[in-house]
CSV table of C-alpha atoms in Angstrom, one decimal:
chain,number,residue,atom,x,y,z
A,1,MET,CA,-33.3,-76.2,36.0
A,2,ASP,CA,-35.3,-73.3,37.3
A,3,SER,CA,-38.0,-75.3,39.0
A,4,ALA,CA,-39.4,-76.1,42.4
A,5,LEU,CA,-37.0,-79.0,42.5
A,6,SER,CA,-34.0,-76.7,42.4
A,7,THR,CA,-35.2,-73.6,44.1
A,8,VAL,CA,-37.1,-75.3,47.0
A,9,GLY,CA,-36.2,-79.0,46.9
A,10,LEU,CA,-32.4,-78.7,46.7
A,11,PRO,CA,-32.0,-76.4,49.8
A,12,ILE,CA,-34.5,-78.5,51.8
A,13,ALA,CA,-32.7,-81.7,50.7
A,14,LEU,CA,-29.3,-80.4,51.6
A,15,GLY,CA,-30.7,-79.1,54.9
A,16,ILE,CA,-32.2,-82.5,55.9
A,17,ILE,CA,-29.0,-84.4,55.0
A,18,MET,CA,-26.9,-82.0,57.0
A,19,LEU,CA,-29.3,-82.1,59.9
A,20,GLY,CA,-28.9,-85.9,59.9
A,21,LEU,CA,-25.1,-85.4,60.1
A,22,GLY,CA,-25.6,-83.0,63.1
A,23,LEU,CA,-27.7,-85.6,64.9
A,24,SER,CA,-24.7,-87.9,64.9
A,25,LEU,CA,-22.1,-85.2,66.0
A,26,THR,CA,-21.0,-84.1,69.4
A,27,VAL,CA,-18.3,-81.5,70.4
A,28,ASP,CA,-16.1,-84.5,71.4
A,29,ASP,CA,-15.9,-85.5,67.7
A,30,PHE,CA,-13.9,-82.3,67.1
A,31,ARG,CA,-11.7,-83.0,70.2
A,32,ARG,CA,-10.9,-86.4,68.9
A,33,VAL,CA,-8.5,-84.8,66.4
A,34,GLY,CA,-6.0,-84.4,69.1
A,35,ARG,CA,-6.3,-88.0,70.2
A,36,HIS,CA,-5.9,-89.5,66.7
A,37,PRO,CA,-3.9,-86.8,64.8
A,38,ARG,CA,-2.2,-89.2,62.4
A,39,ALA,CA,-5.4,-90.7,61.0
A,40,VAL,CA,-7.0,-87.3,60.7
A,41,VAL,CA,-4.0,-85.6,59.0
A,42,VAL,CA,-3.4,-88.5,56.6
A,43,ALA,CA,-7.1,-88.6,55.6
A,44,LEU,CA,-7.2,-84.8,55.1
A,45,VAL,CA,-4.1,-84.9,52.9
A,46,CYS,CA,-5.8,-87.5,50.7
A,47,GLN,CA,-9.0,-85.5,50.6
A,48,LEU,CA,-7.6,-82.1,49.9
A,49,LEU,CA,-4.5,-82.8,47.8
A,50,LEU,CA,-4.4,-86.3,46.4
A,51,LEU,CA,-8.1,-86.5,45.3
A,52,PRO,CA,-8.1,-83.2,43.3
A,53,ALA,CA,-4.9,-84.2,41.7
A,54,LEU,CA,-6.2,-87.6,40.8
A,55,CYS,CA,-9.5,-86.2,39.5
A,56,PHE,CA,-7.6,-83.6,37.4
A,57,GLY,CA,-5.5,-86.3,35.8
A,58,LEU,CA,-8.6,-88.3,35.0
A,59,VAL,CA,-10.3,-85.3,33.5
A,60,LEU,CA,-7.3,-84.7,31.2
A,61,LEU,CA,-7.2,-88.4,30.3
A,62,PHE,CA,-10.9,-88.5,29.4
A,63,ASP,CA,-10.7,-85.1,27.6
A,64,LEU,CA,-14.0,-83.9,29.0
A,65,PRO,CA,-15.8,-80.8,27.7
A,66,PRO,CA,-15.1,-77.7,30.0
A,67,LEU,CA,-18.4,-77.7,32.0
A,68,LEU,CA,-18.3,-81.4,32.7
A,69,ALA,CA,-14.6,-81.1,33.6
A,70,VAL,CA,-15.5,-78.4,36.1
A,71,GLY,CA,-18.3,-80.6,37.4
A,72,MET,CA,-15.8,-83.4,38.1
A,73,MET,CA,-13.5,-81.0,40.0
A,74,LEU,CA,-16.4,-79.7,42.0
A,75,LEU,CA,-17.3,-83.2,42.9
A,76,ALA,CA,-13.7,-83.9,44.0
A,77,ALA,CA,-13.6,-80.8,46.1
A,78,SER,CA,-16.9,-81.7,47.9
A,79,PRO,CA,-16.4,-83.1,51.4
A,80,GLY,CA,-17.4,-86.6,52.4
A,81,GLY,CA,-21.1,-87.4,52.5
A,82,THR,CA,-23.2,-88.8,55.3
A,83,SER,CA,-23.4,-92.1,53.6
A,84,ALA,CA,-19.8,-92.6,54.4
A,85,ASN,CA,-20.7,-93.2,58.0
A,86,LEU,CA,-23.2,-95.9,57.0
A,87,TYR,CA,-20.7,-97.8,54.8
A,88,SER,CA,-18.1,-97.5,57.5
A,89,HIS,CA,-20.5,-99.0,60.0
A,90,LEU,CA,-21.5,-101.8,57.6
A,91,PHE,CA,-17.9,-102.8,56.8
A,92,ARG,CA,-16.3,-102.4,60.3
A,93,GLY,CA,-14.6,-99.0,60.0
A,94,ASP,CA,-14.0,-96.6,62.8
A,95,VAL,CA,-17.3,-94.6,62.5
A,96,ALA,CA,-16.2,-92.1,65.1
A,97,LEU,CA,-13.3,-91.1,62.8
A,98,ASN,CA,-15.8,-90.8,59.9
A,99,VAL,CA,-17.9,-88.4,61.9
A,100,THR,CA,-14.8,-86.4,62.9
A,101,LEU,CA,-13.5,-86.2,59.3
A,102,THR,CA,-16.9,-85.2,57.9
A,103,ALA,CA,-17.2,-82.4,60.5
A,104,ILE,CA,-13.7,-81.1,59.8
A,105,ASN,CA,-14.0,-81.5,56.0
A,106,SER,CA,-17.3,-79.6,55.9
A,107,ILE,CA,-15.6,-76.6,57.5
A,108,ILE,CA,-12.4,-76.7,55.5
A,109,ALA,CA,-14.5,-77.0,52.3
A,110,ILE,CA,-15.7,-73.4,52.9
A,111,VAL,CA,-12.2,-72.4,51.5
A,112,SER,CA,-11.1,-75.5,49.5
A,113,LEU,CA,-14.2,-76.0,47.5
A,114,PRO,CA,-14.4,-72.5,45.9
A,115,LEU,CA,-10.6,-72.5,45.4
A,116,ILE,CA,-10.5,-75.8,43.5
A,117,THR,CA,-13.6,-75.1,41.6
A,118,ASN,CA,-12.5,-71.6,40.4
A,119,LEU,CA,-9.1,-72.9,39.5
A,120,ALA,CA,-10.9,-75.6,37.4
A,121,ILE,CA,-13.1,-72.9,35.8
A,122,ALA,CA,-10.1,-70.8,34.8
A,123,TYR,CA,-8.0,-73.8,33.6
A,124,PHE,CA,-10.7,-75.4,31.4
A,125,GLU,CA,-11.9,-72.0,30.2
A,126,ALA,CA,-15.5,-72.6,31.0
A,127,ASP,CA,-18.1,-70.0,30.3
A,128,SER,CA,-16.8,-66.7,31.5
A,129,SER,CA,-20.2,-66.0,33.3
A,130,VAL,CA,-19.5,-69.1,35.5
A,131,SER,CA,-17.7,-68.3,38.8
A,132,LEU,CA,-18.0,-69.3,42.4
A,133,GLN,CA,-18.0,-66.1,44.4
A,134,PHE,CA,-16.9,-66.3,48.1
A,135,THR,CA,-20.1,-64.6,49.3
A,136,LYS,CA,-22.2,-67.2,47.5
A,137,VAL,CA,-20.1,-69.9,49.1
A,138,LEU,CA,-20.8,-68.5,52.5
A,139,GLU,CA,-24.5,-68.7,51.7
A,140,VAL,CA,-24.1,-72.3,50.7
A,141,PHE,CA,-22.3,-73.2,53.9
A,142,ALA,CA,-24.8,-71.4,56.0
A,143,ILE,CA,-27.3,-73.8,54.5
A,144,VAL,CA,-24.9,-76.6,55.3
A,145,LEU,CA,-23.6,-75.7,58.7
A,146,LEU,CA,-26.7,-74.3,60.4
A,147,PRO,CA,-28.6,-77.6,60.1
A,148,VAL,CA,-25.5,-79.3,61.5
A,149,ALA,CA,-25.4,-77.0,64.5
A,150,LEU,CA,-29.2,-77.6,65.0
A,151,GLY,CA,-28.7,-81.3,64.9
A,152,MET,CA,-25.8,-81.1,67.4
A,153,ALA,CA,-28.0,-79.1,69.7
A,154,VAL,CA,-30.8,-81.6,69.4
A,155,ARG,CA,-28.3,-84.4,70.1
A,156,SER,CA,-27.0,-82.6,73.2
A,157,ALA,CA,-30.4,-81.9,74.6
A,158,ARG,CA,-32.3,-85.1,73.5
A,159,PRO,CA,-29.7,-87.8,72.9
A,160,ALA,CA,-32.4,-90.6,72.9
A,161,PHE,CA,-34.4,-88.8,70.3
A,162,ALA,CA,-31.3,-88.2,68.1
A,163,ALA,CA,-30.5,-91.9,68.3
A,164,ARG,CA,-34.0,-92.9,67.2
A,165,MET,CA,-33.9,-90.4,64.3
A,166,ASP,CA,-30.6,-91.5,63.0
A,167,LYS,CA,-31.8,-94.4,60.8
A,168,PRO,CA,-34.9,-92.6,59.4
A,169,VAL,CA,-32.8,-89.5,58.5
A,170,ARG,CA,-30.2,-91.6,56.8
A,171,ILE,CA,-32.8,-93.4,54.7
A,172,ALA,CA,-34.4,-90.1,53.9
A,173,SER,CA,-31.0,-88.7,52.8
A,174,ALA,CA,-30.6,-91.6,50.4
A,175,VAL,CA,-34.1,-91.2,49.0
A,176,ILE,CA,-33.6,-87.4,48.6
A,177,LEU,CA,-30.3,-87.9,46.7
A,178,ALA,CA,-32.1,-90.4,44.4
A,179,VAL,CA,-34.9,-87.9,43.7
A,180,LEU,CA,-32.3,-85.2,43.0
A,181,VAL,CA,-30.4,-87.4,40.6
A,182,LEU,CA,-33.6,-88.4,38.9
A,183,GLY,CA,-34.6,-84.7,38.6
A,184,ILE,CA,-31.2,-83.8,37.0
A,185,LEU,CA,-31.5,-86.7,34.5
A,186,VAL,CA,-35.1,-85.8,33.6
A,187,ASP,CA,-34.2,-82.1,33.1
A,188,GLN,CA,-31.3,-83.2,30.9
A,189,ARG,CA,-33.1,-86.1,29.3
A,190,ALA,CA,-32.2,-85.0,25.7
A,191,ASN,CA,-28.5,-85.4,26.7
A,192,VAL,CA,-28.6,-88.3,29.1
A,193,ALA,CA,-27.1,-90.9,26.7
A,194,ASP,CA,-24.4,-88.5,25.7
A,195,TYR,CA,-23.6,-87.5,29.3
A,196,ALA,CA,-23.6,-91.2,30.4
A,197,ALA,CA,-21.1,-92.0,27.6
A,198,LYS,CA,-18.9,-89.0,28.6
A,199,VAL,CA,-18.9,-89.2,32.4
A,200,GLY,CA,-20.1,-92.7,33.3
A,201,ALA,CA,-16.7,-94.3,33.1
A,202,ILE,CA,-14.8,-91.4,34.7
A,203,THR,CA,-17.1,-91.1,37.7
A,204,THR,CA,-17.0,-94.9,38.3
A,205,LEU,CA,-13.2,-94.9,38.0
A,206,PHE,CA,-12.9,-91.8,40.2
A,207,CYS,CA,-15.1,-93.4,42.9
A,208,ALA,CA,-13.1,-96.7,42.8
A,209,ALA,CA,-9.8,-94.9,42.8
A,210,SER,CA,-10.8,-92.6,45.7
A,211,LEU,CA,-11.9,-95.5,47.8
A,212,ALA,CA,-8.6,-97.4,47.1
A,213,VAL,CA,-6.5,-94.3,47.9
A,214,GLY,CA,-8.5,-93.7,51.0
A,215,TYR,CA,-7.5,-97.1,52.3
A,216,LEU,CA,-4.0,-97.8,51.0
A,217,VAL,CA,-2.4,-94.4,51.8
A,218,PRO,CA,-3.5,-94.5,55.5
A,219,ARG,CA,-2.3,-98.1,55.8
A,220,TRP,CA,1.1,-97.1,54.2
A,221,ALA,CA,1.2,-94.3,56.8
A,222,GLY,CA,0.7,-96.7,59.7
A,223,VAL,CA,-2.9,-96.0,60.4
A,224,THR,CA,-4.9,-98.9,61.9
A,225,GLU,CA,-7.1,-101.0,59.7
A,226,ARG,CA,-10.4,-99.8,61.2
A,227,GLN,CA,-9.3,-96.2,60.8
A,228,ALA,CA,-8.1,-96.9,57.2
A,229,VAL,CA,-11.5,-98.4,56.4
A,230,ALA,CA,-13.2,-95.3,57.8
A,231,SER,CA,-10.8,-93.1,55.8
A,232,SER,CA,-11.5,-95.0,52.6
A,233,PHE,CA,-15.3,-94.4,52.8
A,234,GLU,CA,-14.9,-90.8,53.9
A,235,ILE,CA,-12.6,-90.0,51.0
A,236,GLY,CA,-14.4,-92.2,48.4
A,237,VAL,CA,-18.0,-91.2,49.2
A,238,HIS,CA,-18.5,-87.6,48.4
A,239,ASN,CA,-21.4,-85.3,49.2
A,240,ALA,CA,-23.0,-85.4,45.7
A,241,THR,CA,-26.0,-83.4,46.9
A,242,LEU,CA,-23.7,-80.4,47.8
A,243,ALA,CA,-22.0,-80.7,44.4
A,244,ILE,CA,-25.3,-80.7,42.7
A,245,TYR,CA,-26.6,-77.7,44.8
A,246,VAL,CA,-23.5,-75.6,44.0
A,247,ALA,CA,-23.7,-76.4,40.3
A,248,VAL,CA,-27.4,-75.7,39.9
A,249,GLU,CA,-28.1,-72.9,42.4
A,250,VAL,CA,-24.7,-71.1,42.7
A,251,LEU,CA,-23.1,-71.6,39.3
A,252,ASP,CA,-26.5,-71.8,37.5
A,253,GLU,CA,-25.2,-74.5,35.1
A,254,VAL,CA,-27.1,-77.8,35.2
A,255,GLU,CA,-24.4,-79.4,33.0
A,256,ILE,CA,-21.9,-78.9,35.8
A,257,SER,CA,-24.1,-80.9,38.1
A,258,VAL,CA,-24.2,-84.0,35.7
A,259,PRO,CA,-21.0,-85.6,37.1
A,260,GLY,CA,-22.4,-85.3,40.6
A,261,ALA,CA,-25.7,-86.8,39.5
A,262,VAL,CA,-24.1,-89.7,37.7
A,263,TYR,CA,-21.6,-90.2,40.6
A,264,GLY,CA,-24.6,-90.3,43.0
A,265,LEU,CA,-25.9,-93.3,41.0
A,266,VAL,CA,-22.7,-95.3,40.7
A,267,MET,CA,-21.3,-94.5,44.1
A,268,PHE,CA,-23.7,-96.8,46.0
A,269,PHE,CA,-22.7,-99.8,44.0
A,270,VAL,CA,-19.0,-99.1,43.8
A,271,ALA,CA,-18.8,-98.4,47.5
A,272,GLY,CA,-20.7,-101.6,48.3
A,273,ALA,CA,-18.5,-103.7,46.2
A,274,TRP,CA,-15.4,-102.1,47.7
A,275,GLY,CA,-16.7,-102.9,51.2
A,276,VAL,CA,-17.0,-106.6,50.3
A,277,ILE,CA,-13.4,-106.5,48.9
A,278,LEU,CA,-12.2,-104.9,52.1
A,279,THR,CA,-13.8,-107.3,54.5
A,280,ARG,CA,-13.0,-110.5,52.5
A,281,TYR,CA,-9.6,-109.8,51.1
A,282,LEU,CA,-7.8,-106.8,52.5
A,283,VAL,CA,-8.7,-106.4,56.2
A,284,ARG,CA,-6.9,-109.4,57.8
A,285,ARG,CA,-7.4,-108.7,61.5
A,286,GLU,CA,-9.2,-106.5,63.9
A,287,ASP,CA,-6.9,-103.7,65.2
A,288,PRO,CA,-7.4,-102.5,68.7
A,289,VAL,CA,-8.9,-99.1,68.9
A,290,ALA,CA,-9.1,-96.6,71.6
A,291,ALA,CA,-12.1,-96.7,73.8
A,292,ASP,CA,-13.2,-93.3,72.6
A,293,ALA,CA,-12.8,-94.0,68.9
């Protein structure tokens, strides 16, 4: 997909989305780890260990072609998306925990994302020319982390402005993701029906399973309900834009981006349905939360 959409649009889209994340972050979000260690550790274990294992099992079960299999593992390795914060807010999760987890995950992913993706490339014997070099990963996360730092600086200097921009940037992020997904599908229009048949079910199941794991495991570990709701959306709502960017711009394989694009479509509906299930059937009471949560 060697077009303005990929060479110009993708970096700008990713930058805007991560700028929006930065506008919601403060240094205190990182300090919060020490105040709520159990919730953070449990969520990170789910994100970094359980989800890749779950995705790997689904890929084997569905017997995906190598490049689509790598695309699924790349998606599983991607940190939580900014939309997780919105879902958590809508369905009464601990949004502060979401922000903390997104911030930490985005940093850890500098190492975990290339590790998981390269292991997948080697295991599924994808095209030998496809590899995720660490230097390229650093370039990607420069695009990711610099806008976050800029957003945090704006939040610190102009908190009222950052608060006013929060909703417009979130809306813009959703629109941008929709445009990227549409661009991927148009570029691969000859294969759309085939791809939908191959990855539609697995991306839907992966999203649903991720959301469930993100809630049930923390609850089993003794995390409060509001924190478990936050963990659920953080773990179940991945940064599909980052997965698409890495596939198209770094790995130079549009087919690897297809699972991320399809996931970007189904995720909004699955996460919304899961939020309704949580609030109506699973979350029975409001747990007390710390004043700084």
